[in-house]
mmCIF file of N, CA and C in Angstrom:
data_model
loop_
_atom_site.group_PDB
_atom_site.id
_atom_site.type_symbol
_atom_site.label_atom_id
_atom_site.label_comp_id
_atom_site.label_asym_id
_atom_site.label_seq_id
_atom_site.Cartn_x
_atom_site.Cartn_y
_atom_site.Cartn_z
ATOM 1 N N SER A 51 8.788 5.983 7.130
ATOM 2 C CA SER A 51 8.054 5.547 8.301
ATOM 3 C C SER A 51 6.567 5.671 8.050
ATOM 4 N N VAL A 52 5.772 5.111 8.925
ATOM 5 C CA VAL A 52 4.322 5.099 8.782
ATOM 6 C C VAL A 52 3.733 6.035 9.811
ATOM 7 N N ASP A 53 2.761 6.841 9.397
ATOM 8 C CA ASP A 53 2.088 7.745 10.316
ATOM 9 C C ASP A 53 1.007 6.995 11.066
ATOM 10 N N SER A 54 0.784 7.362 12.322
ATOM 11 C CA SER A 54 -0.289 6.780 13.110
ATOM 12 C C SER A 54 -1.389 7.819 13.248
ATOM 13 N N THR A 55 -2.629 7.417 13.043
ATOM 14 C CA THR A 55 -3.756 8.328 13.203
ATOM 15 C C THR A 55 -4.804 7.654 14.061
ATOM 16 N N SER A 56 -5.606 8.452 14.745
ATOM 17 C CA SER A 56 -6.705 7.906 15.533
ATOM 18 C C SER A 56 -8.005 8.231 14.845
ATOM 19 N N ARG A 57 -8.904 7.287 14.838
ATOM 20 C CA ARG A 57 -10.218 7.468 14.235
ATOM 21 C C ARG A 57 -11.269 6.902 15.167
ATOM 22 N N SER A 58 -12.485 7.356 14.991
ATOM 23 C CA SER A 58 -13.599 6.795 15.740
ATOM 24 C C SER A 58 -14.367 5.854 14.843
ATOM 25 N N ASN A 59 -14.734 4.695 15.382
ATOM 26 C CA ASN A 59 -15.551 3.777 14.592
ATOM 27 C C ASN A 59 -17.012 4.151 14.750
ATOM 28 N N SER A 60 -17.918 3.352 14.199
ATOM 29 C CA SER A 60 -19.347 3.685 14.224
ATOM 30 C C SER A 60 -19.904 3.744 15.641
ATOM 31 N N ASN A 61 -19.243 3.108 16.608
ATOM 32 C CA ASN A 61 -19.696 3.154 17.998
ATOM 33 C C ASN A 61 -19.136 4.361 18.745
ATOM 34 N N GLY A 62 -18.308 5.160 18.058
ATOM 35 C CA GLY A 62 -17.713 6.320 18.687
ATOM 36 C C GLY A 62 -16.410 6.014 19.402
ATOM 37 N N ALA A 63 -15.977 4.749 19.399
ATOM 38 C CA ALA A 63 -14.730 4.372 20.060
ATOM 39 C C ALA A 63 -13.550 4.754 19.180
ATOM 40 N N SER A 64 -12.477 5.160 19.796
ATOM 41 C CA SER A 64 -11.289 5.556 19.045
ATOM 42 C C SER A 64 -10.447 4.335 18.718
ATOM 43 N N ALA A 65 -9.985 4.268 17.481
ATOM 44 C CA ALA A 65 -9.137 3.158 17.045
ATOM 45 C C ALA A 65 -7.887 3.734 16.406
ATOM 46 N N SER A 66 -6.741 3.211 16.773
ATOM 47 C CA SER A 66 -5.488 3.688 16.196
ATOM 48 C C SER A 66 -5.221 2.945 14.906
ATOM 49 N N GLN A 67 -4.937 3.691 13.828
ATOM 50 C CA GLN A 67 -4.637 3.083 12.536
ATOM 51 C C GLN A 67 -3.361 3.692 12.001
ATOM 52 N N GLU A 68 -2.593 2.886 11.282
ATOM 53 C CA GLU A 68 -1.395 3.392 10.639
ATOM 54 C C GLU A 68 -1.711 3.593 9.174
ATOM 55 N N ARG A 69 -1.081 4.606 8.556
ATOM 56 C CA ARG A 69 -1.301 4.818 7.140
ATOM 57 C C ARG A 69 -0.045 5.359 6.490
ATOM 58 N N PRO A 70 0.161 5.016 5.232
ATOM 59 C CA PRO A 70 1.329 5.513 4.528
ATOM 60 C C PRO A 70 1.314 7.031 4.466
ATOM 61 N N PRO A 71 2.460 7.668 4.581
ATOM 62 C CA PRO A 71 2.500 9.128 4.582
ATOM 63 C C PRO A 71 2.030 9.753 3.279
ATOM 64 N N ALA A 72 2.006 8.999 2.174
ATOM 65 C CA ALA A 72 1.616 9.557 0.879
ATOM 66 C C ALA A 72 0.113 9.777 0.765
ATOM 67 N N LEU A 73 -0.693 9.221 1.675
ATOM 68 C CA LEU A 73 -2.145 9.320 1.556
ATOM 69 C C LEU A 73 -2.699 10.337 2.547
ATOM 70 N N SER A 74 -3.446 11.320 2.034
ATOM 71 C CA SER A 74 -4.060 12.324 2.891
ATOM 72 C C SER A 74 -5.407 11.805 3.395
ATOM 73 N N GLU A 75 -6.037 12.564 4.287
ATOM 74 C CA GLU A 75 -7.344 12.171 4.829
ATOM 75 C C GLU A 75 -8.393 12.022 3.729
ATOM 76 N N GLU A 76 -8.417 12.960 2.749
ATOM 77 C CA GLU A 76 -9.415 12.886 1.678
ATOM 78 C C GLU A 76 -9.208 11.640 0.828
ATOM 79 N N GLU A 77 -7.953 11.343 0.516
ATOM 80 C CA GLU A 77 -7.646 10.177 -0.312
ATOM 81 C C GLU A 77 -7.954 8.892 0.435
ATOM 82 N N ASP A 78 -7.809 8.931 1.757
ATOM 83 C CA ASP A 78 -8.081 7.781 2.602
ATOM 84 C C ASP A 78 -9.505 7.266 2.402
ATOM 85 N N GLU A 79 -10.464 8.166 2.218
ATOM 86 C CA GLU A 79 -11.869 7.796 2.110
ATOM 87 C C GLU A 79 -12.168 6.973 0.866
ATOM 88 N N GLU A 80 -11.435 7.183 -0.235
ATOM 89 C CA GLU A 80 -11.731 6.513 -1.492
ATOM 90 C C GLU A 80 -10.655 5.515 -1.904
ATOM 91 N N SER A 81 -9.689 5.262 -1.065
ATOM 92 C CA SER A 81 -8.550 4.434 -1.421
ATOM 93 C C SER A 81 -8.861 2.942 -1.317
ATOM 94 N N ARG A 82 -8.624 2.221 -2.402
ATOM 95 C CA ARG A 82 -8.759 0.762 -2.384
ATOM 96 C C ARG A 82 -7.777 0.175 -1.365
ATOM 97 N N PHE A 83 -6.577 0.732 -1.346
ATOM 98 C CA PHE A 83 -5.549 0.275 -0.416
ATOM 99 C C PHE A 83 -6.034 0.369 1.024
ATOM 100 N N ARG A 84 -6.576 1.512 1.406
ATOM 101 C CA ARG A 84 -7.031 1.726 2.789
ATOM 102 C C ARG A 84 -8.237 0.863 3.133
ATOM 103 N N HIS A 85 -9.120 0.599 2.164
ATOM 104 C CA HIS A 85 -10.294 -0.230 2.435
ATOM 105 C C HIS A 85 -9.942 -1.707 2.534
ATOM 106 N N ALA A 86 -8.968 -2.154 1.771
ATOM 107 C CA ALA A 86 -8.647 -3.581 1.700
ATOM 108 C C ALA A 86 -7.629 -4.037 2.739
ATOM 109 N N PHE A 87 -6.729 -3.136 3.138
ATOM 110 C CA PHE A 87 -5.610 -3.554 3.980
ATOM 111 C C PHE A 87 -5.468 -2.713 5.236
ATOM 112 N N GLU A 88 -4.931 -3.343 6.266
ATOM 113 C CA GLU A 88 -4.537 -2.656 7.491
ATOM 114 C C GLU A 88 -3.010 -2.646 7.513
ATOM 115 N N VAL A 89 -2.415 -1.464 7.563
ATOM 116 C CA VAL A 89 -0.957 -1.348 7.564
ATOM 117 C C VAL A 89 -0.426 -1.731 8.938
ATOM 118 N N LYS A 90 0.516 -2.667 8.952
ATOM 119 C CA LYS A 90 1.122 -3.113 10.203
ATOM 120 C C LYS A 90 2.448 -2.414 10.474
ATOM 121 N N GLU A 91 3.277 -2.259 9.430
ATOM 122 C CA GLU A 91 4.566 -1.592 9.610
ATOM 123 C C GLU A 91 5.182 -1.265 8.261
ATOM 124 N N CYS A 92 6.098 -0.322 8.278
ATOM 125 C CA CYS A 92 6.880 -0.005 7.085
ATOM 126 C C CYS A 92 8.082 -0.934 7.083
ATOM 127 N N LEU A 93 8.244 -1.692 5.999
ATOM 128 C CA LEU A 93 9.372 -2.618 5.884
ATOM 129 C C LEU A 93 10.594 -1.943 5.283
ATOM 130 N N GLY A 94 10.373 -0.900 4.506
ATOM 131 C CA GLY A 94 11.504 -0.199 3.910
ATOM 132 C C GLY A 94 11.065 0.916 2.991
ATOM 133 N N SER A 95 11.983 1.836 2.755
ATOM 134 C CA SER A 95 11.749 2.969 1.864
ATOM 135 C C SER A 95 12.973 3.154 0.996
ATOM 136 N N GLY A 96 12.739 3.591 -0.232
ATOM 137 C CA GLY A 96 13.855 3.837 -1.131
ATOM 138 C C GLY A 96 13.492 4.859 -2.174
ATOM 139 N N ALA A 97 14.358 5.024 -3.137
ATOM 140 C CA ALA A 97 14.165 6.017 -4.189
ATOM 141 C C ALA A 97 12.949 5.716 -5.051
ATOM 142 N N PHE A 98 12.576 4.440 -5.179
ATOM 143 C CA PHE A 98 11.485 4.061 -6.079
ATOM 144 C C PHE A 98 10.149 3.865 -5.380
ATOM 145 N N GLY A 99 10.119 3.812 -4.046
ATOM 146 C CA GLY A 99 8.857 3.633 -3.356
ATOM 147 C C GLY A 99 9.031 3.149 -1.931
ATOM 148 N N ASP A 100 7.900 2.796 -1.314
ATOM 149 C CA ASP A 100 7.856 2.342 0.071
ATOM 150 C C ASP A 100 7.184 0.975 0.123
ATOM 151 N N VAL A 101 7.681 0.093 1.000
ATOM 152 C CA VAL A 101 7.113 -1.248 1.152
ATOM 153 C C VAL A 101 6.535 -1.362 2.555
ATOM 154 N N PHE A 102 5.287 -1.844 2.628
ATOM 155 C CA PHE A 102 4.593 -1.988 3.896
ATOM 156 C C PHE A 102 4.150 -3.431 4.113
ATOM 157 N N ARG A 103 4.211 -3.875 5.355
ATOM 158 C CA ARG A 103 3.619 -5.156 5.746
ATOM 159 C C ARG A 103 2.166 -4.835 6.071
ATOM 160 N N VAL A 104 1.242 -5.500 5.377
ATOM 161 C CA VAL A 104 -0.182 -5.215 5.543
ATOM 162 C C VAL A 104 -0.951 -6.501 5.811
ATOM 163 N N LYS A 105 -2.143 -6.343 6.366
ATOM 164 C CA LYS A 105 -3.027 -7.479 6.603
ATOM 165 C C LYS A 105 -4.316 -7.251 5.824
ATOM 166 N N ASP A 106 -4.684 -8.223 5.005
ATOM 167 C CA ASP A 106 -5.935 -8.161 4.258
ATOM 168 C C ASP A 106 -7.087 -8.212 5.256
ATOM 169 N N LYS A 107 -7.978 -7.230 5.214
ATOM 170 C CA LYS A 107 -9.064 -7.134 6.190
ATOM 171 C C LYS A 107 -10.093 -8.248 6.058
ATOM 172 N N VAL A 108 -10.250 -8.811 4.869
ATOM 173 C CA VAL A 108 -11.234 -9.879 4.658
ATOM 174 C C VAL A 108 -10.615 -11.256 4.865
ATOM 175 N N MET A 109 -9.513 -11.524 4.181
ATOM 176 C CA MET A 109 -8.887 -12.850 4.214
ATOM 177 C C MET A 109 -8.011 -13.063 5.444
ATOM 178 N N GLN A 110 -7.674 -11.990 6.145
ATOM 179 C CA GLN A 110 -6.824 -12.055 7.334
ATOM 180 C C GLN A 110 -5.434 -12.624 7.034
ATOM 181 N N LYS A 111 -4.938 -12.396 5.811
ATOM 182 C CA LYS A 111 -3.598 -12.831 5.414
ATOM 183 C C LYS A 111 -2.670 -11.629 5.373
ATOM 184 N N PHE A 112 -1.374 -11.888 5.554
ATOM 185 C CA PHE A 112 -0.372 -10.836 5.515
ATOM 186 C C PHE A 112 0.288 -10.780 4.145
ATOM 187 N N TYR A 113 0.571 -9.559 3.690
ATOM 188 C CA TYR A 113 1.217 -9.326 2.403
ATOM 189 C C TYR A 113 2.233 -8.198 2.548
ATOM 190 N N ALA A 114 3.125 -8.103 1.586
ATOM 191 C CA ALA A 114 3.990 -6.931 1.440
ATOM 192 C C ALA A 114 3.430 -6.138 0.268
ATOM 193 N N VAL A 115 3.166 -4.860 0.479
ATOM 194 C CA VAL A 115 2.647 -3.998 -0.579
ATOM 195 C C VAL A 115 3.661 -2.887 -0.818
ATOM 196 N N LYS A 116 4.026 -2.725 -2.067
ATOM 197 C CA LYS A 116 4.959 -1.662 -2.439
ATOM 198 C C LYS A 116 4.182 -0.527 -3.090
ATOM 199 N N ILE A 117 4.364 0.674 -2.578
ATOM 200 C CA ILE A 117 3.763 1.863 -3.166
ATOM 201 C C ILE A 117 4.858 2.543 -3.979
ATOM 202 N N VAL A 118 4.687 2.544 -5.292
ATOM 203 C CA VAL A 118 5.666 3.103 -6.217
ATOM 204 C C VAL A 118 5.143 4.449 -6.699
ATOM 205 N N HIS A 119 5.975 5.478 -6.617
ATOM 206 C CA HIS A 119 5.531 6.832 -6.951
ATOM 207 C C HIS A 119 5.772 7.213 -8.404
ATOM 208 N N SER A 120 6.303 6.307 -9.197
ATOM 209 C CA SER A 120 6.528 6.560 -10.620
ATOM 210 C C SER A 120 5.835 5.468 -11.427
ATOM 211 N N LYS A 121 4.892 5.861 -12.256
ATOM 212 C CA LYS A 121 4.123 4.887 -13.031
ATOM 213 C C LYS A 121 5.016 4.044 -13.939
ATOM 214 N N SER A 122 6.005 4.651 -14.573
ATOM 215 C CA SER A 122 6.870 3.892 -15.487
ATOM 216 C C SER A 122 7.680 2.841 -14.732
ATOM 217 N N ASN A 123 8.173 3.182 -13.540
ATOM 218 C CA ASN A 123 8.889 2.195 -12.726
ATOM 219 C C ASN A 123 7.959 1.069 -12.296
ATOM 220 N N ALA A 124 6.737 1.413 -11.940
ATOM 221 C CA ALA A 124 5.773 0.410 -11.492
ATOM 222 C C ALA A 124 5.445 -0.568 -12.606
ATOM 223 N N LEU A 125 5.224 -0.074 -13.814
ATOM 224 C CA LEU A 125 4.884 -0.951 -14.934
ATOM 225 C C LEU A 125 6.014 -1.918 -15.254
ATOM 226 N N ARG A 126 7.244 -1.431 -15.240
ATOM 227 C CA ARG A 126 8.393 -2.312 -15.490
ATOM 228 C C ARG A 126 8.505 -3.385 -14.409
ATOM 229 N N GLU A 127 8.315 -2.985 -13.162
ATOM 230 C CA GLU A 127 8.430 -3.942 -12.057
ATOM 231 C C GLU A 127 7.323 -4.987 -12.108
ATOM 232 N N VAL A 128 6.100 -4.566 -12.403
ATOM 233 C CA VAL A 128 4.975 -5.504 -12.497
ATOM 234 C C VAL A 128 5.204 -6.501 -13.624
ATOM 235 N N GLU A 129 5.672 -6.031 -14.771
ATOM 236 C CA GLU A 129 5.948 -6.938 -15.892
ATOM 237 C C GLU A 129 6.990 -7.981 -15.510
ATOM 238 N N ALA A 130 8.033 -7.566 -14.828
ATOM 239 C CA ALA A 130 9.090 -8.500 -14.430
ATOM 240 C C ALA A 130 8.596 -9.484 -13.372
ATOM 241 N N LEU A 131 7.918 -8.989 -12.348
ATOM 242 C CA LEU A 131 7.471 -9.848 -11.249
ATOM 243 C C LEU A 131 6.379 -10.824 -11.656
ATOM 244 N N SER A 132 5.520 -10.436 -12.585
ATOM 245 C CA SER A 132 4.396 -11.300 -12.958
ATOM 246 C C SER A 132 4.858 -12.587 -13.637
ATOM 247 N N ASP A 133 6.059 -12.588 -14.204
ATOM 248 C CA ASP A 133 6.583 -13.783 -14.871
ATOM 249 C C ASP A 133 7.459 -14.641 -13.969
ATOM 250 N N LEU A 134 7.782 -14.167 -12.777
ATOM 251 C CA LEU A 134 8.703 -14.891 -11.897
ATOM 252 C C LEU A 134 7.973 -15.805 -10.927
ATOM 253 N N LEU A 135 8.489 -16.998 -10.772
ATOM 254 C CA LEU A 135 8.000 -17.931 -9.762
ATOM 255 C C LEU A 135 9.221 -18.670 -9.231
ATOM 256 N N HIS A 136 9.690 -18.251 -8.062
ATOM 257 C CA HIS A 136 10.899 -18.824 -7.479
ATOM 258 C C HIS A 136 10.770 -18.817 -5.963
ATOM 259 N N ILE A 137 11.311 -19.823 -5.317
ATOM 260 C CA ILE A 137 11.193 -19.958 -3.864
ATOM 261 C C ILE A 137 11.823 -18.785 -3.102
ATOM 262 N N ASN A 138 12.840 -18.142 -3.674
ATOM 263 C CA ASN A 138 13.531 -17.043 -2.996
ATOM 264 C C ASN A 138 13.054 -15.652 -3.413
ATOM 265 N N ILE A 139 11.997 -15.576 -4.200
ATOM 266 C CA ILE A 139 11.453 -14.291 -4.645
ATOM 267 C C ILE A 139 10.006 -14.190 -4.184
ATOM 268 N N ILE A 140 9.664 -13.061 -3.577
ATOM 269 C CA ILE A 140 8.286 -12.852 -3.124
ATOM 270 C C ILE A 140 7.343 -12.964 -4.306
ATOM 271 N N ARG A 141 6.251 -13.702 -4.132
ATOM 272 C CA ARG A 141 5.279 -13.927 -5.201
ATOM 273 C C ARG A 141 4.446 -12.672 -5.453
ATOM 274 N N TYR A 142 4.271 -12.352 -6.720
ATOM 275 C CA TYR A 142 3.472 -11.195 -7.139
ATOM 276 C C TYR A 142 2.006 -11.613 -7.238
ATOM 277 N N PHE A 143 1.097 -10.796 -6.675
ATOM 278 C CA PHE A 143 -0.328 -11.096 -6.732
ATOM 279 C C PHE A 143 -1.108 -10.129 -7.600
ATOM 280 N N SER A 144 -0.930 -8.836 -7.382
ATOM 281 C CA SER A 144 -1.812 -7.870 -8.028
ATOM 282 C C SER A 144 -1.177 -6.482 -8.022
ATOM 283 N N SER A 145 -1.722 -5.605 -8.862
ATOM 284 C CA SER A 145 -1.318 -4.200 -8.832
ATOM 285 C C SER A 145 -2.502 -3.344 -9.248
ATOM 286 N N TRP A 146 -2.485 -2.087 -8.853
ATOM 287 C CA TRP A 146 -3.520 -1.135 -9.246
ATOM 288 C C TRP A 146 -2.963 0.266 -9.079
ATOM 289 N N GLU A 147 -3.675 1.220 -9.642
ATOM 290 C CA GLU A 147 -3.250 2.619 -9.592
ATOM 291 C C GLU A 147 -4.331 3.439 -8.912
ATOM 292 N N GLU A 148 -3.898 4.401 -8.092
ATOM 293 C CA GLU A 148 -4.823 5.301 -7.415
ATOM 294 C C GLU A 148 -4.372 6.733 -7.629
ATOM 295 N N GLU A 149 -5.331 7.632 -7.779
ATOM 296 C CA GLU A 149 -5.028 9.057 -7.888
ATOM 297 C C GLU A 149 -4.665 9.582 -6.502
ATOM 298 N N THR A 150 -3.565 10.326 -6.431
ATOM 299 C CA THR A 150 -3.163 10.988 -5.191
ATOM 300 C C THR A 150 -2.611 12.357 -5.534
ATOM 301 N N ARG A 151 -2.319 13.132 -4.524
ATOM 302 C CA ARG A 151 -1.701 14.436 -4.735
ATOM 303 C C ARG A 151 -0.201 14.359 -4.482
ATOM 304 N N TYR A 152 0.372 13.192 -4.587
ATOM 305 C CA TYR A 152 1.788 12.989 -4.277
ATOM 306 C C TYR A 152 2.613 12.973 -5.553
ATOM 307 N N GLN A 153 3.586 13.793 -5.670
ATOM 308 C CA GLN A 153 4.525 13.903 -6.790
ATOM 309 C C GLN A 153 3.809 13.999 -8.131
ATOM 310 N N ASP A 154 3.762 12.911 -8.915
ATOM 311 C CA ASP A 154 3.241 12.997 -10.279
ATOM 312 C C ASP A 154 1.727 12.834 -10.359
ATOM 313 N N GLY A 155 1.028 12.762 -9.238
ATOM 314 C CA GLY A 155 -0.427 12.696 -9.265
ATOM 315 C C GLY A 155 -1.006 11.308 -9.142
ATOM 316 N N SER A 156 -0.181 10.270 -9.157
ATOM 317 C CA SER A 156 -0.725 8.930 -8.966
ATOM 318 C C SER A 156 0.307 8.048 -8.293
ATOM 319 N N ASP A 157 -0.169 7.084 -7.552
ATOM 320 C CA ASP A 157 0.682 6.073 -6.938
ATOM 321 C C ASP A 157 0.270 4.733 -7.499
ATOM 322 N N SER A 158 1.208 3.849 -7.680
ATOM 323 C CA SER A 158 0.911 2.492 -8.125
ATOM 324 C C SER A 158 1.194 1.547 -6.973
ATOM 325 N N PHE A 159 0.294 0.601 -6.787
ATOM 326 C CA PHE A 159 0.395 -0.340 -5.686
ATOM 327 C C PHE A 159 0.613 -1.730 -6.256
ATOM 328 N N SER A 160 1.540 -2.467 -5.703
ATOM 329 C CA SER A 160 1.675 -3.865 -6.100
ATOM 330 C C SER A 160 1.940 -4.691 -4.864
ATOM 331 N N GLY A 161 1.370 -5.885 -4.864
ATOM 332 C CA GLY A 161 1.521 -6.739 -3.689
ATOM 333 C C GLY A 161 1.604 -8.173 -4.086
#
């Protein structure tokens, strides 16, 4: 599931934001994921990671982003998805790695 947090914007108004449970407040400040996307909902969770429906803050487009907690699993998945182009398979766009304090010390993001 996705945690909900309240924050104040520059005007002092409170805004409700959702964030993946793997990211702490400190990590939130430097996270590419948190700066680029607004989490709308958790689409699913499993042994290999969590998938979130997100909205790109600049382009205003919706994406599915998978947060994978094992670097080796993420690399295999990215290699497989980057070569696939099929109407019934979600299109792969990008991936990146961020330092976190979750499990092995890093999370991999792909969307």
